[in-house]
Amino acid sequence: MKISTILFASPMAKEIEHIFNSKKVAGDKQFRFRTEEEVTEDDYKWADAFIAFKRPANFSFGNIKWVHSFGAGVDKILKDIDWKEDVLLTRTVCSFGQRMSEYCLSYILRDVQNHSCYEKMQAEKEWKLVAPTPLQEKQAVVYGTGVIGREVAETLASFGMTVYGVSLSGTQKEPFRQIFSSKEPLNDALAEADYVINTMPLTDETKKVFNKDVLARWTDAVFINVGRGESVDNEALLQALDNGHIRQAVLDVFESEPLPQDDPFWSHPKVIVTPHISAVTTPEEGVDCFLNTLYKLENGETVGNAVDLNQGF
């Protein structure tokens, strides 16, 4: 594939332009750097390639033959659109897995080391032994067994945790003890999980996966969501927190972002809210992944970050 004219649409347009100028990208290509509000119909007709985190409201395919997402997910690109089958869609793949692994591990360690308990006792000047629980005695289930889910599982398994996986296909792969299909009833092994971690992308199949029936299968588990907020039925999660099926929820992604001021998650005593920071893409990483993908496309190499439009990831 030959790419000559490249259009970027991002709130960080100026910063991305500065990075490109510093890298001195080959001069046979033309670039336009716009904010999402600045992109025009003429830009779409001019461009061979379009790069953005989400699709602008006025998006049209124009003469575009390749779209690249600055994010790991493509739901903000594919939402409510009939995609042209001859337009390639790729996504950013960089250090997401490592960063999400560290995020999940930090909250699991906080839990097993009883940080909240000791913070409370310090405030009350109470000297009392509450023994930490070794990670090797804990069990986790990771929903989503792709690149990110596998790296999360590898990190947890390296500390001796037993890690199961859930995917659409149920195809077995390391380092999971076993992988189950999400189309099947919840296995007893999964129901005993101490930690339930969602890393799944957003597709039609993953919307509201964590509903009332699924959340009711656990007893005293910690739910960590670093995938997509739309995968969770919020009312069902609040009920599960209140009735003890879910002991605590660590939420980094939400159906509506920024999280509205009146959302009950803000003040719920069993919920930890973070502002979608478990795997922040730096502009440098986004640009490097784009350039790597561009090189492979123009040299006829296999593009490992191409999106399967039938699966949505």
Short mmCIF file of C-alpha atoms in Angstrom, two decimals:
data_model
loop_
_atom_site.label_atom_id
_atom_site.label_comp_id
_atom_site.label_asym_id
_atom_site.label_seq_id
_atom_site.Cartn_x
_atom_site.Cartn_y
_atom_site.Cartn_z
CA MET A 1 0.00 0.00 0.00
CA LYS A 2 1.38 3.40 -1.00
CA ILE A 3 0.57 6.27 1.36
CA SER A 4 1.34 9.85 0.34
CA THR A 5 -1.07 12.17 2.15
CA ILE A 6 -1.64 11.73 5.89
CA LEU A 7 -4.27 13.48 8.02
CA PHE A 8 -4.10 13.64 11.83
CA ALA A 9 -7.13 14.69 13.89
CA SER A 10 -6.37 15.11 17.58
CA PRO A 11 -6.63 17.63 20.43
CA MET A 12 -2.84 17.19 20.60
CA ALA A 13 -2.36 18.15 16.94
CA LYS A 14 0.38 20.72 17.62
CA GLU A 15 2.30 18.35 19.88
CA ILE A 16 2.06 15.53 17.32
CA GLU A 17 3.24 17.87 14.57
CA HIS A 18 6.24 18.83 16.72
CA ILE A 19 7.11 15.14 17.24
CA PHE A 20 6.94 14.46 13.50
CA ASN A 21 9.15 17.45 12.77
CA SER A 22 11.71 16.23 15.31
CA LYS A 23 11.76 12.75 13.74
CA LYS A 24 12.30 14.18 10.25
CA VAL A 25 9.97 11.70 8.56
CA ALA A 26 10.70 10.99 4.87
CA GLY A 27 9.94 13.99 2.69
CA ASP A 28 7.91 12.16 0.03
CA LYS A 29 4.81 12.40 2.23
CA GLN A 30 2.51 15.29 3.04
CA PHE A 31 0.91 15.80 6.44
CA ARG A 32 -1.97 17.79 7.83
CA PHE A 33 -2.44 18.19 11.57
CA ARG A 34 -5.89 19.24 12.74
CA THR A 35 -8.02 19.21 15.84
CA GLU A 36 -11.19 17.12 15.51
CA GLU A 37 -13.22 20.31 15.10
CA GLU A 38 -10.96 21.70 12.36
CA VAL A 39 -11.14 18.74 9.93
CA THR A 40 -13.06 19.53 6.74
CA GLU A 41 -14.51 17.54 3.85
CA ASP A 42 -11.58 18.75 1.73
CA ASP A 43 -9.17 17.14 4.22
CA TYR A 44 -10.91 13.76 3.85
CA LYS A 45 -10.78 14.01 0.05
CA TRP A 46 -7.09 14.96 0.22
CA ALA A 47 -5.93 12.18 2.56
CA ASP A 48 -4.81 8.61 1.86
CA ALA A 49 -4.55 7.90 5.60
CA PHE A 50 -6.47 9.21 8.61
CA ILE A 51 -5.27 8.96 12.22
CA ALA A 52 -7.36 9.78 15.30
CA PHE A 53 -8.44 8.49 18.70
CA LYS A 54 -12.13 8.94 17.89
CA ARG A 55 -14.07 9.61 14.71
CA PRO A 56 -14.97 13.29 14.22
CA ALA A 57 -18.66 14.11 13.87
CA ASN A 58 -18.24 15.12 10.22
CA PHE A 59 -16.16 12.09 9.22
CA SER A 60 -16.39 10.78 5.67
CA PHE A 61 -14.22 8.24 3.90
CA GLY A 62 -13.35 10.60 1.06
CA ASN A 63 -10.28 9.11 -0.62
CA ILE A 64 -9.02 7.48 2.57
CA LYS A 65 -7.74 3.91 2.26
CA TRP A 66 -6.27 3.47 5.75
CA VAL A 67 -7.53 4.56 9.18
CA HIS A 68 -5.33 4.20 12.24
CA SER A 69 -6.57 4.51 15.83
CA PHE A 70 -4.35 6.25 18.36
CA GLY A 71 -5.95 4.02 21.01
CA ALA A 72 -5.82 0.29 21.64
CA GLY A 73 -9.59 0.11 21.18
CA VAL A 74 -11.45 1.08 18.03
CA ASP A 75 -14.99 1.39 19.40
CA LYS A 76 -14.85 5.19 19.10
CA ILE A 77 -13.89 4.77 15.44
CA LEU A 78 -16.40 2.05 14.52
CA LYS A 79 -19.41 3.21 16.54
CA ASP A 80 -22.56 3.68 14.42
CA ILE A 81 -20.88 3.54 11.02
CA ASP A 82 -21.04 1.23 8.00
CA TRP A 83 -17.37 0.59 7.45
CA LYS A 84 -16.03 0.42 3.89
CA GLU A 85 -14.54 -3.04 3.50
CA ASP A 86 -11.70 -1.78 1.31
CA VAL A 87 -10.48 0.64 4.02
CA LEU A 88 -7.87 -0.88 6.33
CA LEU A 89 -8.30 -0.21 10.05
CA THR A 90 -5.38 -0.58 12.46
CA ARG A 91 -4.93 0.24 16.13
CA THR A 92 -2.15 1.32 18.46
CA VAL A 93 -0.26 -1.48 20.17
CA CYS A 94 2.50 -0.38 22.54
CA SER A 95 3.04 -0.70 26.30
CA PHE A 96 -0.66 -1.01 27.20
CA GLY A 97 -0.28 -4.53 28.57
CA GLN A 98 2.59 -3.65 30.89
CA ARG A 99 0.87 -0.52 32.18
CA MET A 100 -2.45 -2.25 32.78
CA SER A 101 -0.62 -5.11 34.50
CA GLU A 102 1.06 -2.67 36.88
CA TYR A 103 -2.25 -0.92 37.53
CA CYS A 104 -4.05 -4.17 38.38
CA LEU A 105 -1.16 -5.50 40.45
CA SER A 106 -0.98 -2.28 42.48
CA TYR A 107 -4.59 -2.60 43.62
CA ILE A 108 -4.32 -6.34 44.25
CA LEU A 109 -1.25 -5.74 46.44
CA ARG A 110 -3.08 -2.93 48.20
CA ASP A 111 -5.81 -5.42 49.00
CA VAL A 112 -3.72 -8.40 50.17
CA GLN A 113 -1.38 -6.15 52.18
CA ASN A 114 -4.37 -4.63 53.99
CA HIS A 115 -3.44 -1.01 53.23
CA SER A 116 -6.93 0.34 53.95
CA CYS A 117 -7.07 -1.51 57.23
CA TYR A 118 -3.71 -0.18 58.41
CA GLU A 119 -4.54 3.37 57.28
CA LYS A 120 -7.65 3.24 59.46
CA MET A 121 -5.76 1.78 62.42
CA GLN A 122 -3.04 4.42 62.13
CA ALA A 123 -5.66 7.16 62.23
CA GLU A 124 -7.04 5.59 65.40
CA LYS A 125 -3.55 4.88 66.83
CA GLU A 126 -4.40 1.20 67.10
CA TRP A 127 -1.58 -1.40 67.14
CA LYS A 128 -3.04 -4.65 65.83
CA LEU A 129 -1.66 -7.41 63.63
CA VAL A 130 -3.65 -8.14 60.48
CA ALA A 131 -1.52 -10.58 58.51
CA PRO A 132 -1.12 -10.05 54.76
CA THR A 133 -2.22 -12.86 52.43
CA PRO A 134 0.41 -14.30 50.03
CA LEU A 135 -0.46 -13.80 46.37
CA GLN A 136 0.14 -17.48 45.69
CA GLU A 137 -3.02 -18.19 47.69
CA LYS A 138 -5.10 -15.93 45.45
CA GLN A 139 -6.98 -16.64 42.24
CA ALA A 140 -7.85 -14.26 39.42
CA VAL A 141 -9.96 -14.48 36.29
CA VAL A 142 -9.10 -12.22 33.36
CA TYR A 143 -11.83 -11.46 30.84
CA GLY A 144 -10.11 -10.96 27.50
CA THR A 145 -7.14 -13.14 26.57
CA GLY A 146 -5.59 -11.05 23.80
CA VAL A 147 -2.26 -9.23 23.99
CA ILE A 148 -3.25 -7.09 26.98
CA GLY A 149 -5.08 -9.83 28.88
CA ARG A 150 -2.17 -12.24 28.44
CA GLU A 151 0.32 -9.71 29.78
CA VAL A 152 -1.86 -9.04 32.82
CA ALA A 153 -2.08 -12.80 33.37
CA GLU A 154 1.70 -13.22 32.99
CA THR A 155 2.36 -10.57 35.60
CA LEU A 156 -0.05 -12.07 38.13
CA ALA A 157 1.12 -15.63 37.45
CA SER A 158 4.75 -14.56 37.99
CA PHE A 159 3.79 -13.80 41.61
CA GLY A 160 2.31 -17.25 42.02
CA MET A 161 -1.35 -16.40 41.50
CA THR A 162 -3.63 -18.88 39.77
CA VAL A 163 -5.04 -17.14 36.70
CA TYR A 164 -7.97 -18.27 34.59
CA GLY A 165 -9.17 -16.60 31.42
CA VAL A 166 -12.45 -15.97 29.63
CA SER A 167 -12.73 -15.31 25.90
CA LEU A 168 -15.34 -15.66 23.19
CA SER A 169 -13.66 -18.72 21.69
CA GLY A 170 -12.31 -20.36 24.84
CA THR A 171 -9.08 -21.20 22.96
CA GLN A 172 -6.36 -22.36 25.35
CA LYS A 173 -3.13 -20.38 25.64
CA GLU A 174 -0.43 -19.67 28.18
CA PRO A 175 -0.04 -18.41 30.87
CA PHE A 176 -3.65 -19.12 31.85
CA ARG A 177 -4.37 -22.19 33.96
CA GLN A 178 -7.43 -22.65 31.77
CA ILE A 179 -9.54 -20.49 29.45
CA PHE A 180 -13.31 -20.73 29.31
CA SER A 181 -15.71 -19.47 26.66
CA SER A 182 -17.90 -16.53 27.64
CA LYS A 183 -20.73 -18.27 25.78
CA GLU A 184 -20.82 -21.03 28.40
CA PRO A 185 -22.18 -20.91 31.97
CA LEU A 186 -19.75 -19.62 34.60
CA ASN A 187 -17.46 -22.47 35.64
CA ASP A 188 -17.05 -23.28 39.34
CA ALA A 189 -13.34 -22.46 39.10
CA LEU A 190 -14.17 -18.95 37.91
CA ALA A 191 -16.82 -18.46 40.58
CA GLU A 192 -14.12 -18.90 43.25
CA ALA A 193 -12.01 -16.02 41.93
CA ASP A 194 -10.71 -13.44 44.38
CA TYR A 195 -10.17 -10.91 41.58
CA VAL A 196 -12.19 -10.42 38.38
CA ILE A 197 -10.37 -8.29 35.79
CA ASN A 198 -11.92 -6.97 32.60
CA THR A 199 -9.51 -6.19 29.72
CA MET A 200 -11.96 -6.82 26.86
CA PRO A 201 -12.43 -4.39 23.97
CA LEU A 202 -15.92 -3.04 23.35
CA THR A 203 -17.89 -5.00 20.76
CA ASP A 204 -21.52 -6.00 20.36
CA GLU A 205 -20.69 -9.24 22.21
CA THR A 206 -19.01 -7.52 25.17
CA LYS A 207 -21.62 -4.86 25.91
CA LYS A 208 -23.07 -5.34 29.40
CA VAL A 209 -21.27 -8.69 29.81
CA PHE A 210 -21.07 -7.99 33.53
CA ASN A 211 -24.79 -8.02 34.21
CA LYS A 212 -26.82 -8.94 37.27
CA ASP A 213 -26.70 -12.69 36.62
CA VAL A 214 -22.93 -12.80 36.02
CA LEU A 215 -21.99 -10.56 38.95
CA ALA A 216 -24.18 -12.64 41.29
CA ARG A 217 -21.96 -15.69 40.66
CA TRP A 218 -19.10 -14.31 42.76
CA THR A 219 -18.83 -14.08 46.51
CA ASP A 220 -16.59 -11.42 48.02
CA ALA A 221 -14.56 -10.77 44.85
CA VAL A 222 -12.76 -7.57 43.80
CA PHE A 223 -13.78 -6.33 40.34
CA ILE A 224 -11.18 -4.38 38.34
CA ASN A 225 -12.22 -2.76 35.06
CA VAL A 226 -9.49 -1.56 32.69
CA GLY A 227 -11.36 -2.59 29.51
CA ARG A 228 -14.41 -0.53 28.64
CA GLY A 229 -17.12 0.96 30.83
CA GLU A 230 -19.85 -0.18 28.48
CA SER A 231 -19.05 -3.80 29.34
CA VAL A 232 -20.63 -3.27 32.75
CA ASP A 233 -24.26 -2.89 33.77
CA ASN A 234 -23.71 -0.10 36.30
CA GLU A 235 -26.91 -0.71 38.26
CA ALA A 236 -26.08 -4.41 38.52
CA LEU A 237 -22.57 -3.60 39.76
CA LEU A 238 -23.93 -1.26 42.44
CA GLN A 239 -26.34 -4.00 43.56
CA ALA A 240 -23.50 -6.55 43.64
CA LEU A 241 -21.44 -4.18 45.80
CA ASP A 242 -24.31 -3.62 48.18
CA ASN A 243 -25.19 -7.30 48.56
CA GLY A 244 -21.59 -8.47 48.94
CA HIS A 245 -21.14 -10.44 45.72
CA ILE A 246 -18.48 -7.87 44.80
CA ARG A 247 -16.38 -6.75 47.79
CA GLN A 248 -14.78 -3.81 46.02
CA ALA A 249 -14.71 -2.29 42.53
CA VAL A 250 -11.65 -0.59 41.05
CA LEU A 251 -12.92 1.31 38.01
CA ASP A 252 -10.70 3.08 35.49
CA VAL A 253 -13.16 3.20 32.57
CA PHE A 254 -16.77 4.33 32.41
CA GLU A 255 -19.67 4.43 29.99
CA SER A 256 -19.66 8.23 30.27
CA GLU A 257 -16.30 10.01 30.52
CA PRO A 258 -15.54 12.25 32.32
CA LEU A 259 -17.61 10.56 35.02
CA PRO A 260 -20.58 12.87 35.79
CA GLN A 261 -20.44 14.70 39.11
CA ASP A 262 -23.66 13.08 40.30
CA ASP A 263 -22.61 9.51 39.49
CA PRO A 264 -22.95 7.23 42.56
CA PHE A 265 -19.57 5.62 41.89
CA TRP A 266 -17.84 8.78 43.16
CA SER A 267 -19.11 8.41 46.70
CA HIS A 268 -19.67 4.66 47.05
CA PRO A 269 -17.53 3.39 49.96
CA LYS A 270 -16.56 0.21 48.08
CA VAL A 271 -15.54 1.89 44.81
CA ILE A 272 -12.17 3.31 43.74
CA VAL A 273 -12.39 5.68 40.75
CA THR A 274 -9.46 6.59 38.51
CA PRO A 275 -9.76 8.79 35.38
CA HIS A 276 -8.89 6.32 32.58
CA ILE A 277 -5.17 6.28 33.40
CA SER A 278 -4.35 2.56 33.54
CA ALA A 279 -2.76 2.73 30.07
CA VAL A 280 -2.27 6.28 28.91
CA THR A 281 -0.84 6.53 25.38
CA THR A 282 1.87 9.15 25.14
CA PRO A 283 2.01 11.10 21.85
CA GLU A 284 5.49 9.67 21.24
CA GLU A 285 4.25 6.09 21.57
CA GLY A 286 1.28 6.79 19.32
CA VAL A 287 3.49 8.29 16.63
CA ASP A 288 6.03 5.46 16.86
CA CYS A 289 3.32 2.80 16.47
CA PHE A 290 1.86 4.67 13.50
CA LEU A 291 5.25 4.97 11.78
CA ASN A 292 6.00 1.29 12.41
CA THR A 293 2.65 0.31 10.88
CA LEU A 294 3.22 2.64 7.93
CA TYR A 295 6.62 1.07 7.26
CA LYS A 296 5.14 -2.43 7.27
CA LEU A 297 2.28 -1.46 4.98
CA GLU A 298 4.55 0.13 2.41
CA ASN A 299 6.99 -2.77 2.49
CA GLY A 300 4.40 -5.52 2.19
CA GLU A 301 5.02 -6.89 5.69
CA THR A 302 2.40 -8.47 7.95
CA VAL A 303 0.55 -5.86 10.00
CA GLY A 304 -0.12 -7.43 13.39
CA ASN A 305 -2.29 -4.57 14.63
CA ALA A 306 -4.89 -4.77 11.85
CA VAL A 307 -8.47 -4.87 13.13
CA ASP A 308 -10.78 -7.76 12.28
CA LEU A 309 -13.93 -5.83 11.37
CA ASN A 310 -16.13 -8.87 12.04
CA GLN A 311 -14.87 -9.10 15.61
CA GLY A 312 -14.37 -5.39 16.23
CA PHE A 313 -10.79 -5.69 17.53
#
